PDB file of C-alpha atoms and ligand atoms in Angstrom:
ATOM      1  CA  MET A   1      59.318 103.975 114.372  1.00 49.00           C
ATOM      2  CA  GLN A   2      59.764 105.865 111.188  1.00 53.00           C
ATOM      3  CA  GLU A   3      61.028 103.879 108.253  1.00 58.00           C
ATOM      4  CA  SER A   4      63.292 105.500 105.722  1.00 58.00           C
ATOM      5  CA  THR A   5      62.002 105.472 102.170  1.00 64.00           C
ATOM      6  CA  PHE A   6      63.914 105.478  98.920  1.00 64.00           C
ATOM      7  CA  ALA A   7      63.110 109.193  98.661  1.00 63.00           C
ATOM      8  CA  ASP A   8      64.800 109.849 102.029  1.00 62.00           C
ATOM      9  CA  LEU A   9      67.871 107.919 100.943  1.00 61.00           C
ATOM     10  CA  ALA A  10      68.083 109.888  97.715  1.00 65.00           C
ATOM     11  CA  VAL A  11      68.220 113.312  99.408  1.00 69.00           C
ATOM     12  CA  ARG A  12      70.550 112.359 102.243  1.00 70.00           C
ATOM     13  CA  PRO A  13      74.112 113.500 101.425  1.00 77.00           C
ATOM     14  CA  ARG A  14      76.211 110.639 100.151  1.00 88.00           C
ATOM     15  CA  GLY A  15      79.774 110.291 101.422  1.00 97.00           C
ATOM     16  CA  TRP A  16      82.664 108.139 100.320  1.00 98.00           C
ATOM     17  CA  ILE A  17      86.401 107.574 100.770  1.00 98.00           C
ATOM     18  CA  GLU A  18      89.066 107.973  98.092  1.00 98.00           C
ATOM     19  CA  VAL A  19      92.657 106.845  98.713  1.00 98.00           C
ATOM     20  CA  ILE A  20      95.594 107.956  96.593  1.00 98.00           C
ATOM     21  CA  ALA A  21      98.297 105.506  97.680  1.00 98.00           C
ATOM     22  CA  GLY A  22     101.797 105.284  96.318  1.00 95.00           C
ATOM     23  CA  GLY A  23     105.503 105.646  96.934  1.00 94.00           C
ATOM     24  CA  MET A  24     107.605 108.760  97.115  1.00 92.00           C
ATOM     25  CA  PHE A  25     107.641 110.850  93.918  1.00 93.00           C
ATOM     26  CA  SER A  26     104.518 109.127  92.556  1.00 95.00           C
ATOM     27  CA  GLY A  27     102.612 112.430  92.409  1.00 94.00           C
ATOM     28  CA  LYS A  28     100.044 111.492  95.058  1.00 95.00           C
ATOM     29  CA  THR A  29     100.109 114.869  96.817  1.00 92.00           C
ATOM     30  CA  GLU A  30      99.731 116.614  93.469  1.00 92.00           C
ATOM     31  CA  ALA A  31      96.729 114.380  92.696  1.00 95.00           C
ATOM     32  CA  LEU A  32      95.207 115.283  96.075  1.00 95.00           C
ATOM     33  CA  ILE A  33      95.675 119.012  95.475  1.00 93.00           C
ATOM     34  CA  THR A  34      94.165 118.713  91.992  1.00 94.00           C
ATOM     35  CA  ARG A  35      91.048 116.959  93.311  1.00 96.00           C
ATOM     36  CA  LEU A  36      90.606 119.498  96.107  1.00 94.00           C
ATOM     37  CA  ARG A  37      91.030 122.408  93.708  1.00 92.00           C
ATOM     38  CA  ARG A  38      88.385 120.963  91.396  1.00 94.00           C
ATOM     39  CA  ALA A  39      86.038 120.669  94.387  1.00 95.00           C
ATOM     40  CA  LEU A  40      86.697 124.338  95.183  1.00 92.00           C
ATOM     41  CA  ILE A  41      85.959 125.303  91.579  1.00 92.00           C
ATOM     42  CA  ALA A  42      82.665 123.407  91.942  1.00 95.00           C
ATOM     43  CA  ARG A  43      81.962 125.705  94.942  1.00 95.00           C
ATOM     44  CA  GLN A  44      82.140 122.912  97.476  1.00 95.00           C
ATOM     45  CA  THR A  45      83.446 123.647 100.946  1.00 95.00           C
ATOM     46  CA  VAL A  46      86.846 122.040 101.482  1.00 95.00           C
ATOM     47  CA  GLN A  47      89.052 121.497 104.516  1.00 95.00           C
ATOM     48  CA  ALA A  48      92.545 120.039 104.184  1.00 95.00           C
ATOM     49  CA  PHE A  49      94.716 118.506 106.895  1.00 95.00           C
ATOM     50  CA  LYS A  50      98.258 117.216 107.235  1.00 92.00           C
ATOM     51  CA  PRO A  51     100.418 115.872 110.083  1.00 92.00           C
ATOM     52  CA  ARG A  52     102.649 118.250 112.003  1.00 86.00           C
ATOM     53  CA  LEU A  53     105.810 116.191 111.543  1.00 72.00           C
ATOM     54  CA  ASP A  54     105.926 117.089 107.890  1.00 51.00           C
ATOM     55  CA  GLU A  55     107.766 120.416 108.032  1.00 58.00           C
ATOM     56  CA  ARG A  56     109.442 120.262 104.665  1.00 55.00           C
ATOM     57  CA  TYR A  57     107.641 123.283 103.308  1.00 51.00           C
ATOM     58  CA  GLU A  58     105.444 126.049 104.698  1.00 50.00           C
ATOM     59  CA  ALA A  59     103.568 124.708 107.714  1.00 60.00           C
ATOM     60  CA  ALA A  60     100.095 125.815 106.687  1.00 77.00           C
ATOM     61  CA  PHE A  61     100.107 124.425 103.157  1.00 74.00           C
ATOM     62  CA  ILE A  62     100.059 121.071 101.425  1.00 71.00           C
ATOM     63  CA  VAL A  63     102.858 121.345  98.870  1.00 73.00           C
ATOM     64  CA  SER A  64     103.694 118.850  96.141  1.00 70.00           C
ATOM     65  CA  HIS A  65     107.213 118.247  94.826  1.00 68.00           C
ATOM     66  CA  SER A  66     106.267 120.371  91.828  1.00 65.00           C
ATOM     67  CA  ARG A  67     105.295 123.182  94.248  1.00 65.00           C
ATOM     68  CA  LEU A  68     101.537 123.032  93.753  1.00 66.00           C
ATOM     69  CA  ARG A  69     100.122 124.125  97.080  1.00 69.00           C
ATOM     70  CA  LEU A  70      96.896 124.391  99.014  1.00 79.00           C
ATOM     71  CA  GLU A  71      96.073 125.915 102.385  1.00 84.00           C
ATOM     72  CA  THR A  72      95.797 123.304 105.118  1.00 90.00           C
ATOM     73  CA  GLN A  73      95.414 122.742 108.863  1.00 91.00           C
ATOM     74  CA  VAL A  74      98.240 121.022 110.734  1.00 91.00           C
ATOM     75  CA  ILE A  75      97.242 118.248 113.148  1.00 93.00           C
ATOM     76  CA  ASP A  76      98.958 115.705 115.394  1.00 92.00           C
ATOM     77  CA  ARG A  77      96.605 112.760 114.967  1.00 94.00           C
ATOM     78  CA  ALA A  78      93.570 111.786 112.933  1.00 97.00           C
ATOM     79  CA  GLU A  79      91.099 112.449 115.763  1.00 97.00           C
ATOM     80  CA  ASP A  80      92.006 116.162 115.630  1.00 96.00           C
ATOM     81  CA  ILE A  81      90.120 116.357 112.324  1.00 97.00           C
ATOM     82  CA  LEU A  82      86.794 115.729 114.083  1.00 97.00           C
ATOM     83  CA  GLU A  83      87.526 118.574 116.536  1.00 96.00           C
ATOM     84  CA  GLN A  84      88.556 121.060 113.849  1.00 95.00           C
ATOM     85  CA  LEU A  85      85.899 120.126 111.313  1.00 96.00           C
ATOM     86  CA  LEU A  86      83.400 122.806 110.355  1.00 95.00           C
ATOM     87  CA  PRO A  87      79.752 121.694 110.094  1.00 95.00           C
ATOM     88  CA  THR A  88      79.543 123.055 106.545  1.00 95.00           C
ATOM     89  CA  THR A  89      82.560 121.146 105.188  1.00 96.00           C
ATOM     90  CA  GLN A  90      81.657 118.853 102.283  1.00 97.00           C
ATOM     91  CA  VAL A  91      85.093 117.638 101.205  1.00 97.00           C
ATOM     92  CA  VAL A  92      87.939 116.627 103.538  1.00 97.00           C
ATOM     93  CA  GLY A  93      91.472 116.251 102.130  1.00 97.00           C
ATOM     94  CA  ILE A  94      94.244 114.552 104.099  1.00 97.00           C
ATOM     95  CA  ASP A  95      97.919 114.445 103.063  1.00 95.00           C
ATOM     96  CA  GLU A  96     100.579 112.050 104.439  1.00 94.00           C
ATOM     97  CA  GLY A  97      97.819 109.965 106.025  1.00 97.00           C
ATOM     98  CA  GLN A  98     100.256 107.227 107.088  1.00 96.00           C
ATOM     99  CA  PHE A  99     101.535 109.512 109.863  1.00 94.00           C
ATOM    100  CA  LEU A 100      98.161 110.197 111.525  1.00 95.00           C
ATOM    101  CA  GLY A 101      97.922 107.063 113.639  1.00 94.00           C
ATOM    102  CA  PRO A 102      95.668 104.000 113.796  1.00 95.00           C
ATOM    103  CA  GLY A 103      92.572 106.174 114.363  1.00 97.00           C
ATOM    104  CA  LEU A 104      92.649 107.362 110.749  1.00 98.00           C
ATOM    105  CA  VAL A 105      90.393 104.574 109.476  1.00 98.00           C
ATOM    106  CA  ALA A 106      87.639 105.203 112.039  1.00 98.00           C
ATOM    107  CA  VAL A 107      87.812 108.973 111.454  1.00 98.00           C
ATOM    108  CA  CYS A 108      87.525 108.594 107.659  1.00 98.00           C
ATOM    109  CA  ARG A 109      84.592 106.181 107.989  1.00 98.00           C
ATOM    110  CA  ARG A 110      82.825 108.591 110.329  1.00 98.00           C
ATOM    111  CA  LEU A 111      83.327 111.500 107.911  1.00 98.00           C
ATOM    112  CA  ALA A 112      82.042 109.452 104.966  1.00 98.00           C
ATOM    113  CA  ASP A 113      79.112 108.064 106.957  1.00 97.00           C
ATOM    114  CA  ASP A 114      78.143 111.669 107.723  1.00 96.00           C
ATOM    115  CA  GLY A 115      77.902 112.402 104.001  1.00 97.00           C
ATOM    116  CA  ARG A 116      81.342 113.858 103.309  1.00 97.00           C
ATOM    117  CA  ARG A 117      83.752 113.101 100.504  1.00 98.00           C
ATOM    118  CA  VAL A 118      87.094 112.094 102.039  1.00 98.00           C
ATOM    119  CA  ILE A 119      90.310 112.080  99.986  1.00 98.00           C
ATOM    120  CA  VAL A 120      93.491 110.679 101.560  1.00 98.00           C
ATOM    121  CA  ALA A 121      96.984 110.728 100.032  1.00 97.00           C
ATOM    122  CA  ALA A 122      99.405 108.356 101.737  1.00 97.00           C
ATOM    123  CA  LEU A 123     102.361 106.019 101.472  1.00 96.00           C
ATOM    124  CA  ASP A 124     101.074 102.441 101.314  1.00 96.00           C
ATOM    125  CA  LEU A 125     104.517 100.842 101.753  1.00 96.00           C
ATOM    126  CA  ASP A 126     107.290 101.716 104.214  1.00 93.00           C
ATOM    127  CA  TYR A 127     111.013 101.932 103.385  1.00 89.00           C
ATOM    128  CA  ARG A 128     111.332  98.140 103.720  1.00 92.00           C
ATOM    129  CA  GLY A 129     108.602  97.649 101.150  1.00 94.00           C
ATOM    130  CA  GLU A 130     106.145  96.425 103.814  1.00 95.00           C
ATOM    131  CA  PRO A 131     102.496  97.597 104.163  1.00 96.00           C
ATOM    132  CA  PHE A 132     102.324 100.873 106.097  1.00 96.00           C
ATOM    133  CA  GLU A 133      99.372 100.541 108.495  1.00 95.00           C
ATOM    134  CA  PRO A 134      96.722 101.808 108.698  1.00 97.00           C
ATOM    135  CA  ILE A 135      96.742 102.659 104.969  1.00 98.00           C
ATOM    136  CA  PRO A 136      96.167  99.080 103.686  1.00 97.00           C
ATOM    137  CA  HIS A 137      93.169  98.900 106.035  1.00 97.00           C
ATOM    138  CA  LEU A 138      91.907 102.254 104.780  1.00 98.00           C
ATOM    139  CA  MET A 139      92.289 101.092 101.158  1.00 98.00           C
ATOM    140  CA  ALA A 140      90.069  98.091 101.940  1.00 98.00           C
ATOM    141  CA  VAL A 141      87.177 100.209 103.222  1.00 98.00           C
ATOM    142  CA  ALA A 142      87.564 102.966 100.598  1.00 98.00           C
ATOM    143  CA  GLU A 143      85.229 103.197  97.605  1.00 98.00           C
ATOM    144  CA  TYR A 144      88.018 104.363  95.291  1.00 98.00           C
ATOM    145  CA  VAL A 145      91.736 103.558  95.359  1.00 98.00           C
ATOM    146  CA  THR A 146      94.296 105.037  92.985  1.00 98.00           C
ATOM    147  CA  LYS A 147      97.892 103.829  92.935  1.00 98.00           C
ATOM    148  CA  PRO A 148     100.001 106.275  90.940  1.00 97.00           C
ATOM    149  CA  GLN A 149     103.449 104.985  90.036  1.00 97.00           C
ATOM    150  CA  ALA A 150     106.693 106.942  90.069  1.00 97.00           C
ATOM    151  CA  ILE A 151     109.479 106.221  87.584  1.00 97.00           C
ATOM    152  CA  CYS A 152     112.312 103.929  88.678  1.00 97.00           C
ATOM    153  CA  VAL A 153     115.485 106.037  88.659  1.00 95.00           C
ATOM    154  CA  VAL A 154     117.579 102.930  87.898  1.00 96.00           C
ATOM    155  CA  CYS A 155     115.759 101.396  84.929  1.00 97.00           C
ATOM    156  CA  GLY A 156     112.915 103.744  83.963  1.00 97.00           C
ATOM    157  CA  HIS A 157     110.054 101.311  84.607  1.00 98.00           C
ATOM    158  CA  PRO A 158     107.004 102.208  86.761  1.00 97.00           C
ATOM    159  CA  ALA A 159     108.123 102.380  90.406  1.00 97.00           C
ATOM    160  CA  ASN A 160     105.999 101.250  93.349  1.00 96.00           C
ATOM    161  CA  PHE A 161     108.744 101.338  96.023  1.00 96.00           C
ATOM    162  CA  SER A 162     110.579 104.070  97.955  1.00 94.00           C
ATOM    163  CA  GLN A 163     114.277 103.244  98.218  1.00 93.00           C
ATOM    164  CA  ARG A 164     115.895 104.709 101.310  1.00 89.00           C
ATOM    165  CA  LEU A 165     119.425 105.868 100.587  1.00 87.00           C
ATOM    166  CA  THR A 166     120.687 106.509 104.127  1.00 80.00           C
ATOM    167  CA  ALA A 167     121.760 104.176 106.938  1.00 72.00           C
ATOM    168  CA  ASP A 168     118.864 104.878 109.275  1.00 69.00           C
ATOM    169  CA  ASP A 169     116.322 102.288 110.390  1.00 68.00           C
ATOM    170  CA  ARG A 170     113.693 104.653 111.806  1.00 68.00           C
ATOM    171  CA  ARG A 171     110.410 104.072 110.046  1.00 65.00           C
ATOM    172  CA  VAL A 172     109.572 107.759 109.882  1.00 65.00           C
ATOM    173  CA  LEU A 173     112.171 109.870 108.147  1.00 64.00           C
ATOM    174  CA  VAL A 174     110.784 113.103 106.839  1.00 64.00           C
ATOM    175  CA  GLY A 175     111.966 114.891 103.731  1.00 60.00           C
ATOM    176  CA  ALA A 176     112.312 112.987 100.515  1.00 58.00           C
ATOM    177  CA  GLU A 177     114.966 114.723  98.410  1.00 64.00           C
ATOM    178  CA  GLY A 178     118.286 112.943  98.746  1.00 77.00           C
ATOM    179  CA  LEU A 179     116.992 110.441 101.333  1.00 85.00           C
ATOM    180  CA  TYR A 180     114.816 108.378  99.020  1.00 90.00           C
ATOM    181  CA  GLU A 181     114.444 107.545  95.373  1.00 92.00           C
ATOM    182  CA  ALA A 182     111.758 105.741  93.425  1.00 95.00           C
ATOM    183  CA  ARG A 183     112.522 102.125  92.477  1.00 96.00           C
ATOM    184  CA  CYS A 184     110.634  99.346  90.720  1.00 97.00           C
ATOM    185  CA  ARG A 185     110.189  95.872  92.188  1.00 96.00           C
ATOM    186  CA  ARG A 186     113.331  94.565  90.496  1.00 97.00           C
ATOM    187  CA  CYS A 187     115.624  97.433  91.481  1.00 96.00           C
ATOM    188  CA  PHE A 188     114.318  97.933  95.043  1.00 96.00           C
ATOM    189  CA  VAL A 189     116.654  96.749  97.837  1.00 93.00           C
ATOM    190  CA  PRO A 190     114.991  96.618 101.298  1.00 86.00           C
ATOM    191  CA  TYR A 191     117.110  98.325 103.931  1.00 65.00           C
ATOM    192  CA  PRO A 192     118.823  97.228 106.130  1.00 55.00           C
ATOM    193  CA  VAL A 193     120.233  95.003 103.408  1.00 53.00           C
ATOM    194  CA  PRO A 194     120.350  91.363 104.577  1.00 47.00           C
ATOM    195  CA  PRO A 195     124.017  90.218 104.858  1.00 45.00           C
ATOM    196  CA  ALA A 196     123.542  87.529 102.200  1.00 47.00           C
ATOM    197  CA  THR A 197     122.536  90.061  99.563  1.00 48.00           C
ATOM    198  CA  ALA A 198     124.768  92.969 100.637  1.00 45.00           C
ATOM    199  CA  ARG A 199     126.832  94.311  97.772  1.00 45.00           C
TER     200      ARG A 199
HETATM  201 ZN1  LIG B   1     113.891  99.529  88.104  1.00 62.43          ZN
END
């Protein structure tokens, strides 16, 4: 059996996982686009993916609220990435990762194990302020985690929560403008509002 030497390990491509996790309006998609653009400037080969259910903007682009955009492939679940991946791809970007199913963690680990840089932007909390699986799991196995904060629209402090403004208890509600606003811990009210605290 051949043993790997330190020299072998040094030349083998080194992969890792980066997670940009935050609430609505925290700028996580913009951060993803910025990192992918910098990779492109560095002449690395990039593929970007996003879930089909996000049809807010043009289907074939990742678009931030400030209209930064990047060409992307639309998929239904995380496993589709492995089928659509090109052998030459060095950097994989994924937007709205919380909508790609429980297989996302295994797919990201596989990509990183194969020597690729994986960057995932995702909501880490749902509209009730509870962990949005599988993102907490992905954050645990990632090398780098960034948690950008939005600004609380009520008090102006850093905002980690997405306040839903409509009477709808579906977990997935696409389209942010008018349906959600950024709130800090103190101003956030989980919905449905418990009767005792209803105002
Ligand atoms: Zn606040």
